[in-house]
Amino acid sequence: NVHVTRYPASGSISFSKYHPGKYLVAWHPKSSEENERTTVVIKTPKFGEILYRQIAGAMARRIVNYAEKGESVQQGDDSGFIKFGSRVDLFLPLDCQINVKLNQKVKGAHTCIATFVDPNEKEEITY
């Protein structure tokens, strides 16, 4: 049930693409591959790339994405929105510690989704 989306990390946009598609309900397993969506990749200085997707659902049918390739972005800033809400998928490095539970409701710019510890620096980074 996402409306406003925010950048999950600071860095530069290395990829931003709109994908037209279907309007399956957001929780459908194929919605992240078949529905209208945007895909954005942020290159971060600490650990590489993070990918997130805004996915339209059966009711939303309108995604607004602010991310532009080459742009510098800050964690927590608005990255766009989905009219009537829908779903956002966040792809993080495999060695992140996930701080939320399955089906937990989270709030943008308030809930810490995951923590990443750089093994070379021992510095925690939160999403």
mmCIF file of N, CA and C in Angstrom:
data_model
loop_
_atom_site.group_PDB
_atom_site.id
_atom_site.type_symbol
_atom_site.label_atom_id
_atom_site.label_comp_id
_atom_site.label_asym_id
_atom_site.label_seq_id
_atom_site.Cartn_x
_atom_site.Cartn_y
_atom_site.Cartn_z
ATOM 1 N N ASN A 1 0.844 -1.185 0.000
ATOM 2 C CA ASN A 1 0.000 0.000 0.000
ATOM 3 C C ASN A 1 0.887 1.244 0.000
ATOM 4 N N VAL A 2 1.663 1.403 -1.034
ATOM 5 C CA VAL A 2 2.628 2.498 -1.116
ATOM 6 C C VAL A 2 2.038 3.652 -1.918
ATOM 7 N N HIS A 3 2.218 4.865 -1.439
ATOM 8 C CA HIS A 3 1.832 6.050 -2.197
ATOM 9 C C HIS A 3 3.096 6.811 -2.574
ATOM 10 N N VAL A 4 3.719 7.487 -1.610
ATOM 11 C CA VAL A 4 4.974 8.203 -1.853
ATOM 12 C C VAL A 4 6.113 7.196 -1.722
ATOM 13 N N THR A 5 7.050 7.233 -2.665
ATOM 14 C CA THR A 5 8.239 6.392 -2.537
ATOM 15 C C THR A 5 9.445 7.286 -2.278
ATOM 16 N N ARG A 6 10.399 6.757 -1.529
ATOM 17 C CA ARG A 6 11.581 7.515 -1.141
ATOM 18 C C ARG A 6 12.831 6.727 -1.535
ATOM 19 N N TYR A 7 13.918 7.445 -1.784
ATOM 20 C CA TYR A 7 15.164 6.785 -2.125
ATOM 21 C C TYR A 7 15.646 5.973 -0.918
ATOM 22 N N PRO A 8 15.937 4.681 -1.107
ATOM 23 C CA PRO A 8 16.358 3.840 0.021
ATOM 24 C C PRO A 8 17.796 4.076 0.461
ATOM 25 N N ALA A 9 18.594 4.741 -0.365
ATOM 26 C CA ALA A 9 19.992 5.017 -0.028
ATOM 27 C C ALA A 9 20.470 6.223 -0.825
ATOM 28 N N SER A 10 21.560 6.823 -0.370
ATOM 29 C CA SER A 10 22.170 7.944 -1.091
ATOM 30 C C SER A 10 23.130 7.408 -2.148
ATOM 31 N N GLY A 11 23.230 8.128 -3.252
ATOM 32 C CA GLY A 11 24.145 7.724 -4.315
ATOM 33 C C GLY A 11 23.765 8.393 -5.620
ATOM 34 N N SER A 12 24.133 7.761 -6.735
ATOM 35 C CA SER A 12 23.766 8.316 -8.041
ATOM 36 C C SER A 12 22.937 7.296 -8.806
ATOM 37 N N ILE A 13 21.971 7.798 -9.560
ATOM 38 C CA ILE A 13 21.085 6.935 -10.343
ATOM 39 C C ILE A 13 21.872 6.409 -11.542
ATOM 40 N N SER A 14 22.021 5.072 -11.621
ATOM 41 C CA SER A 14 22.734 4.480 -12.752
ATOM 42 C C SER A 14 21.775 3.878 -13.773
ATOM 43 N N PHE A 15 20.498 3.721 -13.387
ATOM 44 C CA PHE A 15 19.503 3.148 -14.298
ATOM 45 C C PHE A 15 18.123 3.578 -13.839
ATOM 46 N N SER A 16 17.279 3.992 -14.769
ATOM 47 C CA SER A 16 15.889 4.349 -14.465
ATOM 48 C C SER A 16 15.060 4.065 -15.709
ATOM 49 N N LYS A 17 14.094 3.152 -15.589
ATOM 50 C CA LYS A 17 13.317 2.752 -16.764
ATOM 51 C C LYS A 17 11.862 2.497 -16.401
ATOM 52 N N TYR A 18 10.962 2.944 -17.270
ATOM 53 C CA TYR A 18 9.533 2.664 -17.165
ATOM 54 C C TYR A 18 9.231 1.412 -17.982
ATOM 55 N N HIS A 19 8.427 0.496 -17.417
ATOM 56 C CA HIS A 19 8.014 -0.720 -18.110
ATOM 57 C C HIS A 19 6.484 -0.744 -18.176
ATOM 58 N N PRO A 20 5.883 -0.637 -19.354
ATOM 59 C CA PRO A 20 4.430 -0.790 -19.438
ATOM 60 C C PRO A 20 4.059 -2.233 -19.111
ATOM 61 N N GLY A 21 2.819 -2.464 -18.725
ATOM 62 C CA GLY A 21 2.427 -3.840 -18.419
ATOM 63 C C GLY A 21 0.993 -3.963 -17.981
ATOM 64 N N LYS A 22 0.713 -5.093 -17.345
ATOM 65 C CA LYS A 22 -0.632 -5.425 -16.875
ATOM 66 C C LYS A 22 -0.926 -4.697 -15.562
ATOM 67 N N TYR A 23 -2.123 -4.981 -15.026
ATOM 68 C CA TYR A 23 -2.535 -4.399 -13.745
ATOM 69 C C TYR A 23 -3.099 -5.491 -12.840
ATOM 70 N N LEU A 24 -2.276 -6.511 -12.585
ATOM 71 C CA LEU A 24 -2.660 -7.553 -11.642
ATOM 72 C C LEU A 24 -2.683 -6.943 -10.237
ATOM 73 N N VAL A 25 -3.371 -7.576 -9.296
ATOM 74 C CA VAL A 25 -3.342 -7.082 -7.923
ATOM 75 C C VAL A 25 -1.890 -7.097 -7.438
ATOM 76 N N ALA A 26 -1.518 -6.138 -6.612
ATOM 77 C CA ALA A 26 -0.122 -5.926 -6.233
ATOM 78 C C ALA A 26 0.509 -7.142 -5.544
ATOM 79 N N TRP A 27 -0.271 -7.920 -4.811
ATOM 80 C CA TRP A 27 0.292 -9.056 -4.084
ATOM 81 C C TRP A 27 0.403 -10.316 -4.946
ATOM 82 N N HIS A 28 -0.045 -10.249 -6.198
ATOM 83 C CA HIS A 28 0.081 -11.388 -7.103
ATOM 84 C C HIS A 28 1.567 -11.678 -7.335
ATOM 85 N N PRO A 29 2.004 -12.955 -7.275
ATOM 86 C CA PRO A 29 3.426 -13.280 -7.444
ATOM 87 C C PRO A 29 4.048 -12.769 -8.749
ATOM 88 N N LYS A 30 3.276 -12.644 -9.802
ATOM 89 C CA LYS A 30 3.811 -12.205 -11.098
ATOM 90 C C LYS A 30 3.734 -10.689 -11.296
ATOM 91 N N SER A 31 3.163 -9.952 -10.347
ATOM 92 C CA SER A 31 2.980 -8.508 -10.536
ATOM 93 C C SER A 31 4.310 -7.769 -10.684
ATOM 94 N N SER A 32 5.371 -8.240 -10.015
ATOM 95 C CA SER A 32 6.665 -7.547 -10.112
ATOM 96 C C SER A 32 7.325 -7.741 -11.467
ATOM 97 N N GLU A 33 6.863 -8.704 -12.245
ATOM 98 C CA GLU A 33 7.414 -8.951 -13.577
ATOM 99 C C GLU A 33 6.471 -8.542 -14.702
ATOM 100 N N GLU A 34 5.161 -8.585 -14.444
ATOM 101 C CA GLU A 34 4.192 -8.373 -15.518
ATOM 102 C C GLU A 34 3.434 -7.048 -15.445
ATOM 103 N N ASN A 35 3.361 -6.441 -14.272
ATOM 104 C CA ASN A 35 2.602 -5.191 -14.137
ATOM 105 C C ASN A 35 3.380 -3.983 -14.653
ATOM 106 N N GLU A 36 2.642 -2.889 -14.880
ATOM 107 C CA GLU A 36 3.298 -1.599 -15.135
ATOM 108 C C GLU A 36 4.210 -1.326 -13.946
ATOM 109 N N ARG A 37 5.446 -0.861 -14.230
ATOM 110 C CA ARG A 37 6.396 -0.652 -13.144
ATOM 111 C C ARG A 37 7.536 0.244 -13.612
ATOM 112 N N THR A 38 8.296 0.741 -12.660
ATOM 113 C CA THR A 38 9.569 1.395 -12.959
ATOM 114 C C THR A 38 10.651 0.609 -12.243
ATOM 115 N N THR A 39 11.832 0.590 -12.816
ATOM 116 C CA THR A 39 12.991 -0.033 -12.188
ATOM 117 C C THR A 39 14.056 1.047 -12.060
ATOM 118 N N VAL A 40 14.598 1.191 -10.853
ATOM 119 C CA VAL A 40 15.617 2.202 -10.585
ATOM 120 C C VAL A 40 16.788 1.531 -9.874
ATOM 121 N N VAL A 41 18.007 1.851 -10.312
ATOM 122 C CA VAL A 41 19.212 1.350 -9.658
ATOM 123 C C VAL A 41 20.006 2.558 -9.152
ATOM 124 N N ILE A 42 20.381 2.495 -7.868
ATOM 125 C CA ILE A 42 21.197 3.536 -7.242
ATOM 126 C C ILE A 42 22.584 2.957 -6.989
ATOM 127 N N LYS A 43 23.600 3.617 -7.512
ATOM 128 C CA LYS A 43 24.981 3.206 -7.231
ATOM 129 C C LYS A 43 25.429 3.957 -5.982
ATOM 130 N N THR A 44 25.752 3.197 -4.950
ATOM 131 C CA THR A 44 26.142 3.790 -3.676
ATOM 132 C C THR A 44 27.656 3.675 -3.497
ATOM 133 N N PRO A 45 28.264 4.627 -2.802
ATOM 134 C CA PRO A 45 29.718 4.586 -2.633
ATOM 135 C C PRO A 45 30.187 3.469 -1.700
ATOM 136 N N LYS A 46 29.357 3.024 -0.777
ATOM 137 C CA LYS A 46 29.784 2.056 0.229
ATOM 138 C C LYS A 46 29.742 0.602 -0.232
ATOM 139 N N PHE A 47 28.696 0.206 -0.988
ATOM 140 C CA PHE A 47 28.523 -1.218 -1.269
ATOM 141 C C PHE A 47 27.975 -1.530 -2.653
ATOM 142 N N GLY A 48 28.008 -0.601 -3.546
ATOM 143 C CA GLY A 48 27.573 -0.914 -4.904
ATOM 144 C C GLY A 48 26.151 -0.502 -5.201
ATOM 145 N N GLU A 49 25.441 -1.358 -5.914
ATOM 146 C CA GLU A 49 24.124 -0.977 -6.438
ATOM 147 C C GLU A 49 22.961 -1.564 -5.640
ATOM 148 N N ILE A 50 21.904 -0.744 -5.532
ATOM 149 C CA ILE A 50 20.630 -1.142 -4.937
ATOM 150 C C ILE A 50 19.569 -0.928 -6.006
ATOM 151 N N LEU A 51 18.667 -1.882 -6.145
ATOM 152 C CA LEU A 51 17.580 -1.777 -7.119
ATOM 153 C C LEU A 51 16.259 -1.694 -6.375
ATOM 154 N N TYR A 52 15.362 -0.825 -6.832
ATOM 155 C CA TYR A 52 13.991 -0.847 -6.319
ATOM 156 C C TYR A 52 13.028 -0.690 -7.479
ATOM 157 N N ARG A 53 11.802 -1.202 -7.274
ATOM 158 C CA ARG A 53 10.760 -1.120 -8.294
ATOM 159 C C ARG A 53 9.489 -0.540 -7.700
ATOM 160 N N GLN A 54 8.899 0.394 -8.425
ATOM 161 C CA GLN A 54 7.548 0.858 -8.119
ATOM 162 C C GLN A 54 6.639 0.010 -9.005
ATOM 163 N N ILE A 55 5.638 -0.646 -8.410
ATOM 164 C CA ILE A 55 4.788 -1.564 -9.162
ATOM 165 C C ILE A 55 3.335 -1.137 -9.021
ATOM 166 N N ALA A 56 2.690 -0.873 -10.155
ATOM 167 C CA ALA A 56 1.274 -0.502 -10.147
ATOM 168 C C ALA A 56 0.429 -1.744 -9.906
ATOM 169 N N GLY A 57 -0.683 -1.561 -9.228
ATOM 170 C CA GLY A 57 -1.606 -2.664 -8.979
ATOM 171 C C GLY A 57 -2.876 -2.498 -9.792
ATOM 172 N N ALA A 58 -3.893 -3.261 -9.420
ATOM 173 C CA ALA A 58 -5.157 -3.265 -10.151
ATOM 174 C C ALA A 58 -5.843 -1.898 -10.120
ATOM 175 N N MET A 59 -5.649 -1.146 -9.028
ATOM 176 C CA MET A 59 -6.315 0.154 -8.891
ATOM 177 C C MET A 59 -5.397 1.325 -9.244
ATOM 178 N N ALA A 60 -4.099 1.187 -9.012
ATOM 179 C CA ALA A 60 -3.182 2.329 -9.130
ATOM 180 C C ALA A 60 -3.113 2.866 -10.553
ATOM 181 N N ARG A 61 -2.590 2.078 -11.461
ATOM 182 C CA ARG A 61 -2.519 2.410 -12.878
ATOM 183 C C ARG A 61 -1.852 3.735 -13.202
ATOM 184 N N ARG A 62 -1.040 4.260 -12.300
ATOM 185 C CA ARG A 62 -0.315 5.496 -12.608
ATOM 186 C C ARG A 62 0.874 5.629 -11.685
ATOM 187 N N ILE A 63 2.077 5.521 -12.263
ATOM 188 C CA ILE A 63 3.314 5.649 -11.510
ATOM 189 C C ILE A 63 4.014 6.935 -11.926
ATOM 190 N N VAL A 64 4.520 7.668 -10.941
ATOM 191 C CA VAL A 64 5.337 8.844 -11.205
ATOM 192 C C VAL A 64 6.713 8.558 -10.617
ATOM 193 N N ASN A 65 7.744 8.621 -11.456
ATOM 194 C CA ASN A 65 9.115 8.319 -11.046
ATOM 195 C C ASN A 65 9.971 9.562 -11.279
ATOM 196 N N TYR A 66 10.619 10.067 -10.227
ATOM 197 C CA TYR A 66 11.454 11.265 -10.348
ATOM 198 C C TYR A 66 12.907 10.942 -10.716
ATOM 199 N N ALA A 67 13.331 9.685 -10.586
ATOM 200 C CA ALA A 67 14.738 9.314 -10.772
ATOM 201 C C ALA A 67 15.182 9.496 -12.223
ATOM 202 N N GLU A 68 16.297 10.191 -12.409
ATOM 203 C CA GLU A 68 16.878 10.383 -13.738
ATOM 204 C C GLU A 68 18.327 9.923 -13.711
ATOM 205 N N LYS A 69 18.716 9.164 -14.725
ATOM 206 C CA LYS A 69 20.076 8.621 -14.805
ATOM 207 C C LYS A 69 21.104 9.748 -14.650
ATOM 208 N N GLY A 70 22.118 9.507 -13.806
ATOM 209 C CA GLY A 70 23.184 10.483 -13.571
ATOM 210 C C GLY A 70 22.914 11.419 -12.408
ATOM 211 N N GLU A 71 21.675 11.458 -11.936
ATOM 212 C CA GLU A 71 21.296 12.350 -10.842
ATOM 213 C C GLU A 71 21.847 11.836 -9.507
ATOM 214 N N SER A 72 22.252 12.764 -8.643
ATOM 215 C CA SER A 72 22.693 12.440 -7.292
ATOM 216 C C SER A 72 21.476 12.524 -6.371
ATOM 217 N N VAL A 73 21.276 11.507 -5.514
ATOM 218 C CA VAL A 73 20.091 11.466 -4.653
ATOM 219 C C VAL A 73 20.484 11.218 -3.209
ATOM 220 N N GLN A 74 19.600 11.607 -2.294
ATOM 221 C CA GLN A 74 19.824 11.432 -0.862
ATOM 222 C C GLN A 74 18.791 10.475 -0.284
ATOM 223 N N GLN A 75 19.258 9.591 0.590
ATOM 224 C CA GLN A 75 18.372 8.643 1.254
ATOM 225 C C GLN A 75 17.221 9.395 1.935
ATOM 226 N N GLY A 76 16.000 8.910 1.729
ATOM 227 C CA GLY A 76 14.819 9.494 2.365
ATOM 228 C C GLY A 76 14.121 10.560 1.553
ATOM 229 N N ASP A 77 14.773 11.109 0.529
ATOM 230 C CA ASP A 77 14.120 12.106 -0.326
ATOM 231 C C ASP A 77 13.067 11.430 -1.205
ATOM 232 N N ASP A 78 12.055 12.189 -1.602
ATOM 233 C CA ASP A 78 10.996 11.648 -2.467
ATOM 234 C C ASP A 78 11.572 11.173 -3.793
ATOM 235 N N SER A 79 11.223 9.949 -4.195
ATOM 236 C CA SER A 79 11.675 9.415 -5.481
ATOM 237 C C SER A 79 10.517 9.264 -6.462
ATOM 238 N N GLY A 80 9.297 9.565 -6.006
ATOM 239 C CA GLY A 80 8.121 9.470 -6.868
ATOM 240 C C GLY A 80 6.909 9.062 -6.056
ATOM 241 N N PHE A 81 5.868 8.629 -6.761
ATOM 242 C CA PHE A 81 4.680 8.137 -6.071
ATOM 243 C C PHE A 81 3.859 7.258 -6.996
ATOM 244 N N ILE A 82 2.959 6.506 -6.379
ATOM 245 C CA ILE A 82 2.045 5.655 -7.119
ATOM 246 C C ILE A 82 0.642 6.114 -6.732
ATOM 247 N N LYS A 83 -0.108 6.593 -7.714
ATOM 248 C CA LYS A 83 -1.460 7.062 -7.416
ATOM 249 C C LYS A 83 -2.309 5.885 -6.945
ATOM 250 N N PHE A 84 -3.046 6.071 -5.876
ATOM 251 C CA PHE A 84 -3.901 5.085 -5.219
ATOM 252 C C PHE A 84 -3.117 3.998 -4.507
ATOM 253 N N GLY A 85 -1.808 4.109 -4.447
ATOM 254 C CA GLY A 85 -0.996 3.146 -3.717
ATOM 255 C C GLY A 85 -0.825 1.837 -4.469
ATOM 256 N N SER A 86 0.178 1.082 -4.081
ATOM 257 C CA SER A 86 0.429 -0.211 -4.678
ATOM 258 C C SER A 86 1.574 -0.891 -3.962
ATOM 259 N N ARG A 87 2.700 -1.121 -4.650
ATOM 260 C CA ARG A 87 3.770 -1.939 -4.072
ATOM 261 C C ARG A 87 5.136 -1.438 -4.526
ATOM 262 N N VAL A 88 6.129 -1.566 -3.643
ATOM 263 C CA VAL A 88 7.520 -1.288 -3.990
ATOM 264 C C VAL A 88 8.356 -2.480 -3.546
ATOM 265 N N ASP A 89 9.191 -2.998 -4.446
ATOM 266 C CA ASP A 89 10.140 -4.065 -4.118
ATOM 267 C C ASP A 89 11.514 -3.440 -3.965
ATOM 268 N N LEU A 90 12.243 -3.865 -2.937
ATOM 269 C CA LEU A 90 13.578 -3.343 -2.653
ATOM 270 C C LEU A 90 14.565 -4.507 -2.667
ATOM 271 N N PHE A 91 15.599 -4.414 -3.515
ATOM 272 C CA PHE A 91 16.611 -5.462 -3.634
ATOM 273 C C PHE A 91 17.905 -4.947 -2.997
ATOM 274 N N LEU A 92 18.351 -5.611 -1.930
ATOM 275 C CA LEU A 92 19.518 -5.182 -1.156
ATOM 276 C C LEU A 92 20.648 -6.199 -1.271
ATOM 277 N N PRO A 93 21.872 -5.822 -0.870
ATOM 278 C CA PRO A 93 22.961 -6.807 -0.852
ATOM 279 C C PRO A 93 22.576 -8.011 0.022
ATOM 280 N N LEU A 94 23.021 -9.197 -0.366
ATOM 281 C CA LEU A 94 22.639 -10.427 0.328
ATOM 282 C C LEU A 94 23.069 -10.463 1.787
ATOM 283 N N ASP A 95 24.128 -9.753 2.133
ATOM 284 C CA ASP A 95 24.610 -9.816 3.510
ATOM 285 C C ASP A 95 24.028 -8.740 4.423
ATOM 286 N N CYS A 96 22.925 -8.130 4.019
ATOM 287 C CA CYS A 96 22.237 -7.173 4.894
ATOM 288 C C CYS A 96 21.486 -7.914 5.999
ATOM 289 N N GLN A 97 21.377 -7.268 7.137
ATOM 290 C CA GLN A 97 20.542 -7.783 8.223
ATOM 291 C C GLN A 97 19.165 -7.150 8.068
ATOM 292 N N ILE A 98 18.135 -7.953 7.864
ATOM 293 C CA ILE A 98 16.773 -7.448 7.680
ATOM 294 C C ILE A 98 16.188 -7.133 9.052
ATOM 295 N N ASN A 99 15.650 -5.911 9.214
ATOM 296 C CA ASN A 99 15.151 -5.446 10.512
ATOM 297 C C ASN A 99 13.633 -5.452 10.627
ATOM 298 N N VAL A 100 12.925 -5.917 9.607
ATOM 299 C CA VAL A 100 11.463 -5.948 9.645
ATOM 300 C C VAL A 100 10.987 -7.393 9.487
ATOM 301 N N LYS A 101 9.757 -7.629 9.872
ATOM 302 C CA LYS A 101 9.150 -8.960 9.771
ATOM 303 C C LYS A 101 8.287 -9.041 8.509
ATOM 304 N N LEU A 102 8.027 -10.250 8.060
ATOM 305 C CA LEU A 102 7.145 -10.484 6.933
ATOM 306 C C LEU A 102 5.766 -9.888 7.225
ATOM 307 N N ASN A 103 5.232 -9.123 6.291
ATOM 308 C CA ASN A 103 3.916 -8.469 6.377
ATOM 309 C C ASN A 103 3.855 -7.316 7.374
ATOM 310 N N GLN A 104 4.987 -6.898 7.925
ATOM 311 C CA GLN A 104 4.999 -5.742 8.814
ATOM 312 C C GLN A 104 4.747 -4.482 7.993
ATOM 313 N N LYS A 105 3.903 -3.588 8.490
ATOM 314 C CA LYS A 105 3.692 -2.306 7.821
ATOM 315 C C LYS A 105 4.853 -1.393 8.168
ATOM 316 N N VAL A 106 5.405 -0.755 7.133
ATOM 317 C CA VAL A 106 6.524 0.158 7.330
ATOM 318 C C VAL A 106 6.118 1.545 6.871
ATOM 319 N N LYS A 107 6.831 2.550 7.356
ATOM 320 C CA LYS A 107 6.528 3.932 7.006
ATOM 321 C C LYS A 107 7.778 4.571 6.410
ATOM 322 N N GLY A 108 7.618 5.168 5.230
ATOM 323 C CA GLY A 108 8.733 5.793 4.520
ATOM 324 C C GLY A 108 9.457 6.832 5.361
ATOM 325 N N ALA A 109 10.788 6.791 5.313
ATOM 326 C CA ALA A 109 11.680 7.710 6.020
ATOM 327 C C ALA A 109 11.585 7.570 7.547
ATOM 328 N N HIS A 110 10.912 6.501 8.041
ATOM 329 C CA HIS A 110 10.812 6.269 9.481
ATOM 330 C C HIS A 110 11.262 4.869 9.880
ATOM 331 N N THR A 111 10.873 3.858 9.101
ATOM 332 C CA THR A 111 11.185 2.480 9.442
ATOM 333 C C THR A 111 12.534 2.079 8.853
ATOM 334 N N CYS A 112 13.392 1.527 9.674
ATOM 335 C CA CYS A 112 14.687 1.008 9.211
ATOM 336 C C CYS A 112 14.445 -0.405 8.666
ATOM 337 N N ILE A 113 14.531 -0.561 7.353
ATOM 338 C CA ILE A 113 14.250 -1.841 6.697
ATOM 339 C C ILE A 113 15.390 -2.840 6.927
ATOM 340 N N ALA A 114 16.629 -2.388 6.741
ATOM 341 C CA ALA A 114 17.779 -3.285 6.846
ATOM 342 C C ALA A 114 19.015 -2.518 7.264
ATOM 343 N N THR A 115 20.006 -3.272 7.748
ATOM 344 C CA THR A 115 21.290 -2.697 8.134
ATOM 345 C C THR A 115 22.388 -3.458 7.389
ATOM 346 N N PHE A 116 23.333 -2.706 6.882
ATOM 347 C CA PHE A 116 24.475 -3.293 6.176
ATOM 348 C C PHE A 116 25.734 -2.915 6.921
ATOM 349 N N VAL A 117 26.570 -3.891 7.243
ATOM 350 C CA VAL A 117 27.845 -3.622 7.893
ATOM 351 C C VAL A 117 28.938 -3.920 6.878
ATOM 352 N N ASP A 118 29.700 -2.904 6.523
ATOM 353 C CA ASP A 118 30.828 -3.072 5.608
ATOM 354 C C ASP A 118 31.919 -3.830 6.361
ATOM 355 N N PRO A 119 32.281 -5.051 5.912
ATOM 356 C CA PRO A 119 33.272 -5.835 6.650
ATOM 357 C C PRO A 119 34.641 -5.160 6.716
ATOM 358 N N ASN A 120 34.915 -4.235 5.818
ATOM 359 C CA ASN A 120 36.198 -3.536 5.827
ATOM 360 C C ASN A 120 36.219 -2.336 6.760
ATOM 361 N N GLU A 121 35.040 -1.790 7.050
ATOM 362 C CA GLU A 121 34.990 -0.571 7.858
ATOM 363 C C GLU A 121 34.250 -0.733 9.176
ATOM 364 N N LYS A 122 33.449 -1.786 9.302
ATOM 365 C CA LYS A 122 32.637 -2.026 10.498
ATOM 366 C C LYS A 122 31.684 -0.865 10.787
ATOM 367 N N GLU A 123 31.267 -0.177 9.741
ATOM 368 C CA GLU A 123 30.339 0.936 9.880
ATOM 369 C C GLU A 123 28.973 0.482 9.392
ATOM 370 N N GLU A 124 27.935 0.675 10.217
ATOM 371 C CA GLU A 124 26.587 0.285 9.839
ATOM 372 C C GLU A 124 25.952 1.320 8.929
ATOM 373 N N ILE A 125 25.223 0.851 7.934
ATOM 374 C CA ILE A 125 24.447 1.701 7.037
ATOM 375 C C ILE A 125 23.012 1.201 7.111
ATOM 376 N N THR A 126 22.049 2.092 7.323
ATOM 377 C CA THR A 126 20.652 1.660 7.415
ATOM 378 C C THR A 126 19.868 2.092 6.199
ATOM 379 N N TYR A 127 18.818 1.330 5.885
ATOM 380 C CA TYR A 127 17.902 1.605 4.759
ATOM 381 C C TYR A 127 16.519 1.797 5.297
#
